[in-house]
PDB file of C-alpha atoms in Angstrom:
ATOM      1  CA  MET A   1    -221.853  52.070 -41.686  1.00  0.00           C
ATOM      2  CA  ILE A   2    -220.844  53.024 -38.169  1.00  0.00           C
ATOM      3  CA  ASP A   3    -218.533  55.698 -39.599  1.00  0.00           C
ATOM      4  CA  TYR A   4    -221.669  57.154 -41.470  1.00  0.00           C
ATOM      5  CA  ILE A   5    -223.916  57.087 -38.406  1.00  0.00           C
ATOM      6  CA  ASN A   6    -221.064  58.541 -36.092  1.00  0.00           C
ATOM      7  CA  GLY A   7    -220.722  61.443 -38.685  1.00  0.00           C
ATOM      8  CA  CYS A   8    -224.318  62.546 -38.292  1.00  0.00           C
ATOM      9  CA  ASP A   9    -225.605  65.355 -35.981  1.00  0.00           C
ATOM     10  CA  ILE A  10    -226.540  64.088 -32.621  1.00  0.00           C
ATOM     11  CA  SER A  11    -230.251  65.062 -33.091  1.00  0.00           C
ATOM     12  CA  VAL A  12    -230.388  62.711 -36.109  1.00  0.00           C
ATOM     13  CA  VAL A  13    -228.769  59.914 -34.171  1.00  0.00           C
ATOM     14  CA  ASN A  14    -231.281  60.579 -31.260  1.00  0.00           C
ATOM     15  CA  ALA A  15    -234.278  60.579 -33.417  1.00  0.00           C
ATOM     16  CA  VAL A  16    -233.049  57.218 -35.261  1.00  0.00           C
ATOM     17  CA  LYS A  17    -232.241  55.284 -32.314  1.00  0.00           C
ATOM     18  CA  GLY A  18    -235.464  54.855 -31.012  1.00  0.00           C
ATOM     19  CA  PHE A  19    -236.424  52.874 -34.025  1.00  0.00           C
ATOM     20  CA  GLY A  20    -233.791  50.427 -33.716  1.00  0.00           C
ATOM     21  CA  ASN A  21    -232.576  48.474 -36.782  1.00  0.00           C
ATOM     22  CA  ASP A  22    -235.536  49.772 -38.958  1.00  0.00           C
ATOM     23  CA  GLY A  23    -234.203  53.456 -38.168  1.00  0.00           C
ATOM     24  CA  ILE A  24    -230.693  52.742 -38.781  1.00  0.00           C
ATOM     25  CA  ASN A  25    -231.851  51.051 -42.179  1.00  0.00           C
ATOM     26  CA  ALA A  26    -233.855  54.007 -43.052  1.00  0.00           C
ATOM     27  CA  LEU A  27    -230.992  56.303 -42.428  1.00  0.00           C
ATOM     28  CA  LEU A  28    -228.657  54.413 -44.411  1.00  0.00           C
ATOM     29  CA  LYS A  29    -230.995  53.830 -47.408  1.00  0.00           C
ATOM     30  CA  TYR A  30    -232.131  57.547 -47.539  1.00  0.00           C
ATOM     31  CA  LYS A  31    -228.989  59.206 -46.067  1.00  0.00           C
ATOM     32  CA  GLY A  32    -229.135  63.143 -46.793  1.00  0.00           C
ATOM     33  CA  SER A  33    -232.984  62.913 -47.747  1.00  0.00           C
ATOM     34  CA  LEU A  34    -233.881  61.562 -44.396  1.00  0.00           C
ATOM     35  CA  ILE A  35    -231.403  63.895 -42.663  1.00  0.00           C
ATOM     36  CA  THR A  36    -232.741  66.935 -44.213  1.00  0.00           C
ATOM     37  CA  LEU A  37    -236.384  66.003 -43.097  1.00  0.00           C
ATOM     38  CA  ILE A  38    -235.476  65.243 -39.599  1.00  0.00           C
ATOM     39  CA  THR A  39    -233.818  68.544 -39.555  1.00  0.00           C
ATOM     40  CA  ARG A  40    -236.686  70.375 -41.172  1.00  0.00           C
ATOM     41  CA  TYR A  41    -239.269  68.591 -38.895  1.00  0.00           C
ATOM     42  CA  GLY A  42    -237.181  68.439 -35.891  1.00  0.00           C
ATOM     43  CA  TYR A  43    -240.210  68.742 -33.606  1.00  0.00           C
ATOM     44  CA  GLU A  44    -241.815  65.826 -35.406  1.00  0.00           C
ATOM     45  CA  ALA A  45    -238.603  63.689 -36.171  1.00  0.00           C
ATOM     46  CA  ASP A  46    -240.247  60.601 -34.793  1.00  0.00           C
ATOM     47  CA  GLY A  47    -243.060  60.838 -37.379  1.00  0.00           C
ATOM     48  CA  VAL A  48    -240.521  61.652 -39.941  1.00  0.00           C
ATOM     49  CA  ILE A  49    -238.765  58.218 -39.477  1.00  0.00           C
ATOM     50  CA  ARG A  50    -241.968  56.425 -38.628  1.00  0.00           C
ATOM     51  CA  TYR A  51    -243.455  57.178 -41.922  1.00  0.00           C
ATOM     52  CA  VAL A  52    -240.269  56.651 -43.941  1.00  0.00           C
ATOM     53  CA  ILE A  53    -240.178  53.279 -42.535  1.00  0.00           C
ATOM     54  CA  LYS A  54    -243.668  52.655 -43.345  1.00  0.00           C
ATOM     55  CA  TYR A  55    -243.884  54.249 -46.840  1.00  0.00           C
ATOM     56  CA  GLY A  56    -240.308  54.734 -48.136  1.00  0.00           C
ATOM     57  CA  ASP A  57    -240.124  56.990 -50.947  1.00  0.00           C
ATOM     58  CA  GLU A  58    -243.666  58.120 -50.960  1.00  0.00           C
ATOM     59  CA  ALA A  59    -243.232  59.452 -47.534  1.00  0.00           C
ATOM     60  CA  ILE A  60    -239.983  61.301 -48.544  1.00  0.00           C
ATOM     61  CA  ASP A  61    -241.787  62.749 -51.672  1.00  0.00           C
ATOM     62  CA  ALA A  62    -244.916  63.999 -49.578  1.00  0.00           C
ATOM     63  CA  MET A  63    -242.600  65.646 -46.790  1.00  0.00           C
ATOM     64  CA  ASN A  64    -240.451  66.945 -49.582  1.00  0.00           C
ATOM     65  CA  ASN A  65    -243.820  68.650 -50.813  1.00  0.00           C
ATOM     66  CA  GLY A  66    -244.216  70.227 -47.527  1.00  0.00           C
ATOM     67  CA  ILE A  67    -246.826  67.539 -46.227  1.00  0.00           C
ATOM     68  CA  ASN A  68    -245.721  67.438 -42.571  1.00  0.00           C
ATOM     69  CA  PRO A  69    -245.679  64.153 -40.417  1.00  0.00           C
ATOM     70  CA  ALA A  70    -248.778  65.150 -38.449  1.00  0.00           C
ATOM     71  CA  LEU A  71    -250.664  65.621 -41.831  1.00  0.00           C
ATOM     72  CA  ILE A  72    -249.461  62.173 -43.128  1.00  0.00           C
ATOM     73  CA  LYS A  73    -250.662  60.610 -39.812  1.00  0.00           C
ATOM     74  CA  ASN A  74    -254.120  62.173 -40.282  1.00  0.00           C
ATOM     75  CA  LEU A  75    -254.516  61.058 -43.644  1.00  0.00           C
ATOM     76  CA  ASP A  76    -253.038  57.662 -42.710  1.00  0.00           C
ATOM     77  CA  ASP A  77    -255.766  57.603 -39.844  1.00  0.00           C
ATOM     78  CA  LEU A  78    -258.314  58.262 -42.693  1.00  0.00           C
ATOM     79  CA  HIS A  79    -256.644  55.253 -44.738  1.00  0.00           C
ATOM     80  CA  ILE A  80    -254.921  57.279 -47.388  1.00  0.00           C
ATOM     81  CA  ALA A  81    -251.375  56.473 -47.757  1.00  0.00           C
ATOM     82  CA  PRO A  82    -248.604  58.824 -49.451  1.00  0.00           C
ATOM     83  CA  ILE A  83    -248.925  56.373 -52.348  1.00  0.00           C
ATOM     84  CA  ASP A  84    -252.390  57.447 -52.998  1.00  0.00           C
ATOM     85  CA  TYR A  85    -251.630  61.347 -52.783  1.00  0.00           C
ATOM     86  CA  VAL A  86    -251.452  61.474 -56.414  1.00  0.00           C
ATOM     87  CA  GLU A  87    -254.843  59.757 -57.179  1.00  0.00           C
ATOM     88  CA  TYR A  88    -256.267  62.365 -54.643  1.00  0.00           C
ATOM     89  CA  ASN A  89    -254.359  65.349 -55.832  1.00  0.00           C
ATOM     90  CA  ILE A  90    -252.519  65.678 -52.454  1.00  0.00           C
ATOM     91  CA  VAL A  91    -249.496  67.816 -53.730  1.00  0.00           C
ATOM     92  CA  SER A  92    -249.177  70.150 -50.598  1.00  0.00           C
ATOM     93  CA  GLN A  93    -249.759  70.841 -47.118  1.00  0.00           C
ATOM     94  CA  GLU A  94    -252.753  73.124 -47.741  1.00  0.00           C
ATOM     95  CA  ILE A  95    -254.416  70.621 -50.169  1.00  0.00           C
ATOM     96  CA  ALA A  96    -253.648  67.755 -47.492  1.00  0.00           C
ATOM     97  CA  ALA A  97    -255.345  69.861 -44.621  1.00  0.00           C
ATOM     98  CA  SER A  98    -258.184  70.573 -46.667  1.00  0.00           C
ATOM     99  CA  LYS A  99    -258.867  66.866 -47.775  1.00  0.00           C
ATOM    100  CA  ILE A 100    -258.707  65.943 -44.003  1.00  0.00           C
ATOM    101  CA  ILE A 101    -261.287  68.514 -43.228  1.00  0.00           C
ATOM    102  CA  MET A 102    -263.378  67.422 -46.387  1.00  0.00           C
ATOM    103  CA  LEU A 103    -263.118  63.822 -45.354  1.00  0.00           C
ATOM    104  CA  ILE A 104    -264.100  64.574 -41.667  1.00  0.00           C
ATOM    105  CA  GLU A 105    -267.074  66.709 -42.663  1.00  0.00           C
ATOM    106  CA  TRP A 106    -268.455  64.120 -45.059  1.00  0.00           C
ATOM    107  CA  ALA A 107    -268.118  61.330 -42.325  1.00  0.00           C
ATOM    108  CA  LEU A 108    -270.049  63.563 -39.986  1.00  0.00           C
ATOM    109  CA  HIS A 109    -272.862  63.861 -42.461  1.00  0.00           C
TER     110      HIS A 109
END
């Protein structure tokens, strides 16, 4: 375990360490998938780890489909979890953004 963590890029280690044991466990469980997402969404690395810890495989799948952590947060705030994305046909960043706009407009009327 320590060897694996020591072999990671410092940006990955820094992103994970803020989440304590949960972050380390996520890194050990998702390994390359999590590292790829942290690298891709480096400016949102905290969100990557937060939603992988919270939603697991569904968050990994969503981010692999281009749905960034900020959109996951916005959908989460609207009580739509990554496990619900298939039901709502949220399969890309564009669709996620349009669903958020649609739900906000619906709530305002």
